[in-house]
C-alpha cells in the first residue's frame, strides 16, 4: 500500500455537509467553485515519544480530525490562501517568491512548506497559481499534529494541481523534510502516519528506510483523546528543537566515546547500528558513559574537541544557539533510552 499514491475518489459534494459548506464559502470568497478537495488527518502516538528524530520506531495512529483544503488551480502565478477560521488572516504570494519566515510561524507558512517541498522535488519554476480554502478541525498546538497535517495537505494539493504523482512514502519523506523550512527539526512520524494511516489499525513506523506495518488494535479497545487546552506551538519556541539537539549531541558524544566517526552521526540509532549492539546493550553503554549532571557547552566542546563557534554553527539549530541546553543522563534515558558522555 505504501508504494501507491494517496487515494482519490469521486464524491457527491451535496452528500457531505462539510464539503458543501466549504464549497459555498469558496464560491463566496473566490467567485468560483473548487476543482478538488484534499484531506490529511492528525494523529496520536501510542508508543515512542520523541524518538522518531533519533531514528527509532514509533507506533502512531491517525485521528478523525483533519485538515481539509478546497482547491482551484488558476492561470495566474499567485497562491491565495484563505482559512475558514477568521483568526487566521488571508495570505497571497507569488509562486516564484516563496518566503518562509522562521521567526514568525504563521499558519500560511506551513502551507508554503508543503508547496516548496514539491516544487523543489521536481525542480519546478513558473508554476501555476492556486486558490485554496483551508478548513481544519484539529485543535491547534494541542499535540495532535495540526501543523504537519497542513504541510502534508499542502504537498498533496500542489502535487494534484500539477497533475503529478508520488508514492505515499515519497510524499511523507518530502513533507517531513520540507516542514524543517519553518524551523522544526522533527523526525518524520507525523507526516508518515498522515499519509500511511489506514482505518482500524495503528502503524509501526520505522525509518531508514521509511516503512509501515499494520498493528491491529485490540478488539473493543477505546482510546480516549483528551484536550488539556494547553497550547504549545513547537515552531514558535525552542523547546522542541532543544530536545532534538540534546539527542543529537548525545549521539555525537557517544560516538566519540566509542571511537566512531562522530561528526557524521546525527541520530542515536545510527550509533547503535554502527556498534552492532542491541537496545539493551545500548542502555548499559549509555548508563556507563554519561554522567548525571548537565553538560555545559564548554564541556561538550572539550569532549568533541571543537570550538564554541563550531558547536553553534555546525551542530546547534538557530533557536538553540543560546547555550540553554540541559544534556544529562536521566533526561535522555527517560526520553529515548540512549545518552552519552566522554571520559
Short mmCIF file of C-alpha atoms in Angstrom, two decimals:
data_model
loop_
_atom_site.label_atom_id
_atom_site.label_comp_id
_atom_site.label_asym_id
_atom_site.label_seq_id
_atom_site.Cartn_x
_atom_site.Cartn_y
_atom_site.Cartn_z
CA UNK A 1 0.00 0.00 0.00
CA UNK A 2 2.80 2.44 0.85
CA UNK A 3 4.18 2.17 -2.69
CA UNK A 4 0.89 3.52 -4.05
CA UNK A 5 -0.11 7.13 -4.23
CA UNK A 6 -2.71 8.68 -1.91
CA UNK A 7 -6.26 7.51 -2.60
CA UNK A 8 -8.54 9.57 -4.83
CA UNK A 9 -12.27 9.19 -5.24
CA UNK A 10 -15.26 10.94 -6.73
CA UNK A 11 -17.74 12.28 -4.20
CA UNK A 12 -21.09 14.00 -4.39
CA UNK A 13 -20.39 17.22 -2.51
CA UNK A 14 -24.08 17.66 -1.73
CA UNK A 15 -23.97 14.43 0.30
CA UNK A 16 -21.21 15.73 2.59
CA UNK A 17 -22.28 18.74 4.71
CA UNK A 18 -18.71 19.84 5.45
CA UNK A 19 -17.70 19.74 1.78
CA UNK A 20 -20.87 21.55 0.77
CA UNK A 21 -20.23 24.27 3.35
CA UNK A 22 -16.64 24.56 2.13
CA UNK A 23 -17.80 24.76 -1.50
CA UNK A 24 -20.27 27.54 -0.73
CA UNK A 25 -17.70 29.52 1.24
CA UNK A 26 -15.14 29.03 -1.54
CA UNK A 27 -17.61 30.45 -4.04
CA UNK A 28 -18.31 33.45 -1.82
CA UNK A 29 -14.58 34.15 -1.34
CA UNK A 30 -13.20 33.44 -4.81
CA UNK A 31 -16.28 33.72 -7.07
CA UNK A 32 -15.81 30.19 -8.42
CA UNK A 33 -16.07 26.59 -7.27
CA UNK A 34 -13.20 24.29 -6.24
CA UNK A 35 -11.91 21.70 -8.68
CA UNK A 36 -10.88 19.21 -5.99
CA UNK A 37 -10.51 18.68 -2.25
CA UNK A 38 -7.56 17.29 -0.29
CA UNK A 39 -7.59 15.85 3.23
CA UNK A 40 -4.79 14.97 5.68
CA UNK A 41 -5.54 13.67 9.20
CA UNK A 42 -3.95 14.49 12.52
CA UNK A 43 -2.51 11.78 14.76
CA UNK A 44 -1.90 10.47 18.25
CA UNK A 45 1.16 8.46 19.20
CA UNK A 46 0.60 5.30 21.25
CA UNK A 47 4.21 4.26 21.89
CA UNK A 48 7.53 6.01 21.29
CA UNK A 49 7.56 9.63 22.44
CA UNK A 50 10.28 11.83 20.95
CA UNK A 51 12.31 9.02 19.41
CA UNK A 52 11.49 9.33 15.71
CA UNK A 53 14.11 12.06 15.31
CA UNK A 54 16.57 9.67 16.97
CA UNK A 55 15.89 7.12 14.21
CA UNK A 56 13.79 4.74 16.33
CA UNK A 57 10.40 3.22 15.51
CA UNK A 58 7.11 4.69 16.74
CA UNK A 59 3.52 3.50 16.93
CA UNK A 60 1.04 6.25 15.97
CA UNK A 61 -2.45 6.15 14.55
CA UNK A 62 -4.49 8.74 12.69
CA UNK A 63 -7.47 10.53 14.23
CA UNK A 64 -10.70 11.65 12.57
CA UNK A 65 -9.82 15.32 12.94
CA UNK A 66 -8.07 16.63 9.86
CA UNK A 67 -7.04 19.43 7.53
CA UNK A 68 -9.27 19.84 4.50
CA UNK A 69 -8.44 22.13 1.58
CA UNK A 70 -10.68 23.12 -1.33
CA UNK A 71 -8.56 23.96 -4.37
CA UNK A 72 -8.87 25.67 -7.73
CA UNK A 73 -5.77 25.90 -9.95
CA UNK A 74 -5.65 29.30 -11.69
CA UNK A 75 -3.72 30.74 -14.63
CA UNK A 76 -2.07 33.45 -12.56
CA UNK A 77 1.16 32.69 -10.72
CA UNK A 78 -0.33 33.61 -7.36
CA UNK A 79 -1.19 31.43 -4.38
CA UNK A 80 -4.19 32.78 -2.48
CA UNK A 81 -4.87 31.19 0.90
CA UNK A 82 -7.98 31.75 2.99
CA UNK A 83 -8.78 29.97 6.25
CA UNK A 84 -12.34 29.29 7.34
CA UNK A 85 -11.24 30.34 10.82
CA UNK A 86 -11.27 34.16 10.90
CA UNK A 87 -8.46 34.14 13.48
CA UNK A 88 -6.06 33.26 10.66
CA UNK A 89 -5.57 36.14 8.21
CA UNK A 90 -5.78 35.76 4.44
CA UNK A 91 -2.50 35.43 2.57
CA UNK A 92 -1.25 35.60 -1.00
CA UNK A 93 2.15 35.33 -2.64
CA UNK A 94 3.81 34.71 -5.99
CA UNK A 95 4.73 31.10 -6.73
CA UNK A 96 8.16 32.43 -7.74
CA UNK A 97 8.79 34.19 -4.45
CA UNK A 98 8.16 31.66 -1.68
CA UNK A 99 9.45 33.14 1.57
CA UNK A 100 9.10 31.17 4.82
CA UNK A 101 9.84 33.25 7.90
CA UNK A 102 11.16 31.01 10.69
CA UNK A 103 10.87 33.82 13.21
CA UNK A 104 7.10 34.11 12.68
CA UNK A 105 5.47 30.66 12.36
CA UNK A 106 2.19 31.98 10.95
CA UNK A 107 -0.35 29.49 9.64
CA UNK A 108 0.27 30.08 5.95
CA UNK A 109 3.97 29.20 6.31
CA UNK A 110 3.04 25.57 6.91
CA UNK A 111 1.22 25.52 3.58
CA UNK A 112 4.25 27.09 1.91
CA UNK A 113 6.47 24.36 3.38
CA UNK A 114 4.47 21.66 1.60
CA UNK A 115 4.30 23.68 -1.62
CA UNK A 116 8.05 24.32 -1.60
CA UNK A 117 8.81 20.66 -0.89
CA UNK A 118 7.04 19.54 -4.07
CA UNK A 119 8.44 22.46 -6.06
CA UNK A 120 12.00 21.51 -5.13
CA UNK A 121 11.41 17.76 -5.56
CA UNK A 122 10.65 18.32 -9.25
CA UNK A 123 12.93 21.37 -9.69
CA UNK A 124 10.00 23.41 -10.97
CA UNK A 125 9.66 27.12 -11.67
CA UNK A 126 6.90 29.36 -13.05
CA UNK A 127 4.22 27.14 -11.57
CA UNK A 128 0.54 27.80 -11.95
CA UNK A 129 -1.19 29.55 -9.10
CA UNK A 130 -3.94 28.26 -6.82
CA UNK A 131 -6.90 29.49 -4.85
CA UNK A 132 -7.16 27.49 -1.63
CA UNK A 133 -9.70 27.50 1.19
CA UNK A 134 -8.36 25.73 4.28
CA UNK A 135 -10.61 24.17 6.91
CA UNK A 136 -9.10 22.41 9.92
CA UNK A 137 -10.81 20.79 12.89
CA UNK A 138 -7.66 19.60 14.67
CA UNK A 139 -7.24 21.69 17.84
CA UNK A 140 -4.21 23.90 17.11
CA UNK A 141 -0.95 23.47 19.08
CA UNK A 142 -2.52 20.60 21.05
CA UNK A 143 -0.09 17.79 20.19
CA UNK A 144 -2.31 16.24 17.52
CA UNK A 145 -0.06 17.41 14.68
CA UNK A 146 -2.23 20.07 13.07
CA UNK A 147 0.84 21.78 11.61
CA UNK A 148 2.20 18.63 9.97
CA UNK A 149 -1.26 17.78 8.65
CA UNK A 150 -1.36 21.19 6.95
CA UNK A 151 2.12 20.65 5.47
CA UNK A 152 1.04 17.23 4.15
CA UNK A 153 -2.21 18.60 2.80
CA UNK A 154 -0.36 21.40 1.00
CA UNK A 155 2.13 18.97 -0.51
CA UNK A 156 -0.67 16.81 -1.84
CA UNK A 157 -2.59 19.87 -3.07
CA UNK A 158 0.46 21.01 -5.05
CA UNK A 159 1.12 17.54 -6.46
CA UNK A 160 -2.52 17.17 -7.53
CA UNK A 161 -2.67 20.64 -9.09
CA UNK A 162 0.41 19.79 -11.14
CA UNK A 163 -1.10 16.50 -12.32
CA UNK A 164 1.86 14.57 -10.93
CA UNK A 165 2.08 11.54 -8.68
CA UNK A 166 4.33 10.15 -5.96
CA UNK A 167 4.04 7.23 -3.59
CA UNK A 168 2.80 7.78 -0.05
CA UNK A 169 6.30 7.07 1.26
CA UNK A 170 7.87 9.65 -1.06
CA UNK A 171 5.27 12.24 -0.07
CA UNK A 172 5.82 11.56 3.63
CA UNK A 173 9.58 11.92 3.27
CA UNK A 174 9.27 15.15 1.26
CA UNK A 175 6.83 16.71 3.73
CA UNK A 176 8.95 15.66 6.74
CA UNK A 177 11.94 17.36 5.18
CA UNK A 178 10.06 20.44 4.00
CA UNK A 179 8.49 21.17 7.41
CA UNK A 180 12.02 21.95 8.57
CA UNK A 181 11.82 25.11 6.44
CA UNK A 182 9.81 26.62 9.28
CA UNK A 183 12.48 25.64 11.79
CA UNK A 184 11.02 22.49 13.36
CA UNK A 185 13.53 19.63 13.27
CA UNK A 186 11.11 16.72 13.52
CA UNK A 187 11.81 13.12 12.72
CA UNK A 188 9.04 12.23 10.27
CA UNK A 189 6.45 10.39 12.37
CA UNK A 190 3.68 12.96 11.91
CA UNK A 191 3.96 13.14 8.14
CA UNK A 192 4.36 9.37 7.78
CA UNK A 193 1.19 8.46 9.63
CA UNK A 194 -0.76 11.24 7.92
CA UNK A 195 -0.10 9.58 4.55
CA UNK A 196 0.23 5.93 5.54
CA UNK A 197 -2.64 5.59 8.03
CA UNK A 198 -5.45 3.13 7.37
CA UNK A 199 -8.79 2.77 9.11
CA UNK A 200 -8.91 0.33 12.02
CA UNK A 201 -5.17 -0.05 12.56
CA UNK A 202 -2.23 1.69 14.15
CA UNK A 203 1.07 1.68 12.27
CA UNK A 204 4.52 0.66 13.35
CA UNK A 205 6.58 3.33 11.59
CA UNK A 206 10.26 2.53 11.05
CA UNK A 207 12.88 4.71 9.41
CA UNK A 208 15.93 4.41 7.14
CA UNK A 209 14.20 3.28 5.00
CA UNK A 210 10.72 4.52 5.87
CA UNK A 211 8.25 1.64 6.17
CA UNK A 212 4.95 0.99 7.92
CA UNK A 213 3.49 -2.21 9.35
CA UNK A 214 -0.12 -2.68 10.46
CA UNK A 215 -0.64 -3.16 14.20
CA UNK A 216 -4.18 -4.37 14.77
CA UNK A 217 -5.80 -2.72 17.74
CA UNK A 218 -7.38 -4.90 20.46
CA UNK A 219 -10.99 -5.78 19.82
CA UNK A 220 -13.27 -3.47 21.76
CA UNK A 221 -10.46 -1.15 22.79
CA UNK A 222 -11.36 2.52 23.17
CA UNK A 223 -8.79 5.32 23.05
CA UNK A 224 -9.77 8.49 24.88
CA UNK A 225 -8.01 11.56 23.50
CA UNK A 226 -8.40 14.42 25.94
CA UNK A 227 -7.54 18.02 25.12
CA UNK A 228 -5.94 19.80 28.08
CA UNK A 229 -6.44 23.11 26.22
CA UNK A 230 -2.80 23.98 26.92
CA UNK A 231 -1.30 25.10 23.62
CA UNK A 232 2.33 24.70 22.52
CA UNK A 233 3.39 25.88 19.09
CA UNK A 234 6.57 23.87 18.57
CA UNK A 235 7.83 26.16 15.82
CA UNK A 236 7.32 29.29 17.93
CA UNK A 237 9.56 28.15 20.80
CA UNK A 238 12.89 26.37 21.14
CA UNK A 239 11.60 23.62 23.47
CA UNK A 240 11.07 21.00 20.76
CA UNK A 241 14.34 21.71 18.98
CA UNK A 242 16.25 21.68 22.26
CA UNK A 243 15.20 18.05 22.80
CA UNK A 244 16.24 17.18 19.24
CA UNK A 245 19.58 18.93 19.68
CA UNK A 246 20.27 17.28 23.04
CA UNK A 247 19.71 13.86 21.49
CA UNK A 248 21.92 14.78 18.54
CA UNK A 249 24.66 15.88 20.90
CA UNK A 250 24.26 12.66 22.90
CA UNK A 251 24.70 10.65 19.70
CA UNK A 252 27.86 12.55 18.81
CA UNK A 253 29.31 12.28 22.30
CA UNK A 254 28.59 8.56 22.44
CA UNK A 255 30.11 8.06 19.00
CA UNK A 256 33.23 9.91 20.13
CA UNK A 257 33.37 7.85 23.32
CA UNK A 258 33.23 4.64 21.25
CA UNK A 259 35.83 5.90 18.73
CA UNK A 260 33.33 6.21 15.88
CA UNK A 261 33.29 8.95 13.24
CA UNK A 262 31.22 11.23 15.46
CA UNK A 263 30.96 14.19 13.05
CA UNK A 264 28.98 12.03 10.60
CA UNK A 265 26.47 10.90 13.23
CA UNK A 266 23.12 12.66 13.69
CA UNK A 267 20.87 10.10 15.42
CA UNK A 268 21.23 7.73 18.33
CA UNK A 269 20.01 4.80 16.24
CA UNK A 270 22.99 5.32 13.93
CA UNK A 271 25.35 4.84 16.86
CA UNK A 272 23.58 1.63 17.86
CA UNK A 273 23.73 0.35 14.29
CA UNK A 274 27.43 1.19 13.91
CA UNK A 275 28.22 -0.55 17.20
CA UNK A 276 26.11 -3.56 16.22
CA UNK A 277 24.56 -3.88 19.68
CA UNK A 278 21.06 -4.50 20.98
CA UNK A 279 18.94 -1.80 22.61
CA UNK A 280 19.56 -3.45 25.98
CA UNK A 281 23.31 -3.29 25.38
CA UNK A 282 22.99 0.34 24.34
CA UNK A 283 21.30 1.09 27.66
CA UNK A 284 24.21 -0.43 29.54
CA UNK A 285 26.71 1.52 27.44
CA UNK A 286 24.93 4.81 27.99
CA UNK A 287 24.47 4.28 31.71
CA UNK A 288 28.21 3.77 31.93
CA UNK A 289 29.11 6.57 29.54
CA UNK A 290 27.01 9.57 30.56
CA UNK A 291 27.35 11.43 33.83
CA UNK A 292 24.11 12.54 35.52
CA UNK A 293 25.00 16.25 35.75
CA UNK A 294 24.03 18.56 32.88
CA UNK A 295 26.66 19.26 30.25
CA UNK A 296 27.72 22.83 29.57
CA UNK A 297 28.53 23.93 26.00
CA UNK A 298 32.16 24.24 27.08
CA UNK A 299 32.25 20.62 28.27
CA UNK A 300 30.66 19.41 25.05
CA UNK A 301 33.27 21.31 23.04
CA UNK A 302 36.04 19.80 25.16
CA UNK A 303 34.68 16.29 24.60
CA UNK A 304 34.32 16.74 20.85
CA UNK A 305 37.50 18.82 20.54
CA UNK A 306 35.77 21.66 18.75
CA UNK A 307 35.34 25.38 19.39
CA UNK A 308 32.20 27.05 20.71
CA UNK A 309 31.74 28.67 17.32
CA UNK A 310 31.88 25.27 15.59
CA UNK A 311 29.33 23.93 18.07
CA UNK A 312 26.98 26.84 17.36
CA UNK A 313 27.27 26.88 13.59
CA UNK A 314 27.74 23.20 12.75
CA UNK A 315 25.62 21.32 15.31
CA UNK A 316 23.10 23.57 17.05
CA UNK A 317 19.94 24.74 15.30
CA UNK A 318 19.34 28.53 15.10
CA UNK A 319 16.93 28.64 18.04
CA UNK A 320 19.16 26.50 20.32
CA UNK A 321 22.34 28.53 19.88
CA UNK A 322 21.94 30.45 23.13
CA UNK A 323 23.55 27.66 25.14
CA UNK A 324 20.37 26.78 27.06
CA UNK A 325 20.87 23.03 26.72
CA UNK A 326 20.47 20.58 29.58
CA UNK A 327 22.06 17.43 28.22
CA UNK A 328 22.24 14.86 31.03
CA UNK A 329 21.78 11.19 31.63
CA UNK A 330 18.40 10.84 33.37
CA UNK A 331 16.54 13.10 30.91
CA UNK A 332 17.81 11.26 27.87
CA UNK A 333 17.26 7.85 29.41
CA UNK A 334 13.64 8.79 30.10
CA UNK A 335 13.13 10.18 26.59
CA UNK A 336 14.99 7.72 24.47
CA UNK A 337 16.87 5.12 26.47
CA UNK A 338 20.09 6.44 24.98
CA UNK A 339 22.71 9.00 26.01
CA UNK A 340 26.46 9.54 26.13
CA UNK A 341 29.42 11.17 27.81
CA UNK A 342 33.13 11.40 27.12
CA UNK A 343 35.83 10.25 29.52
#
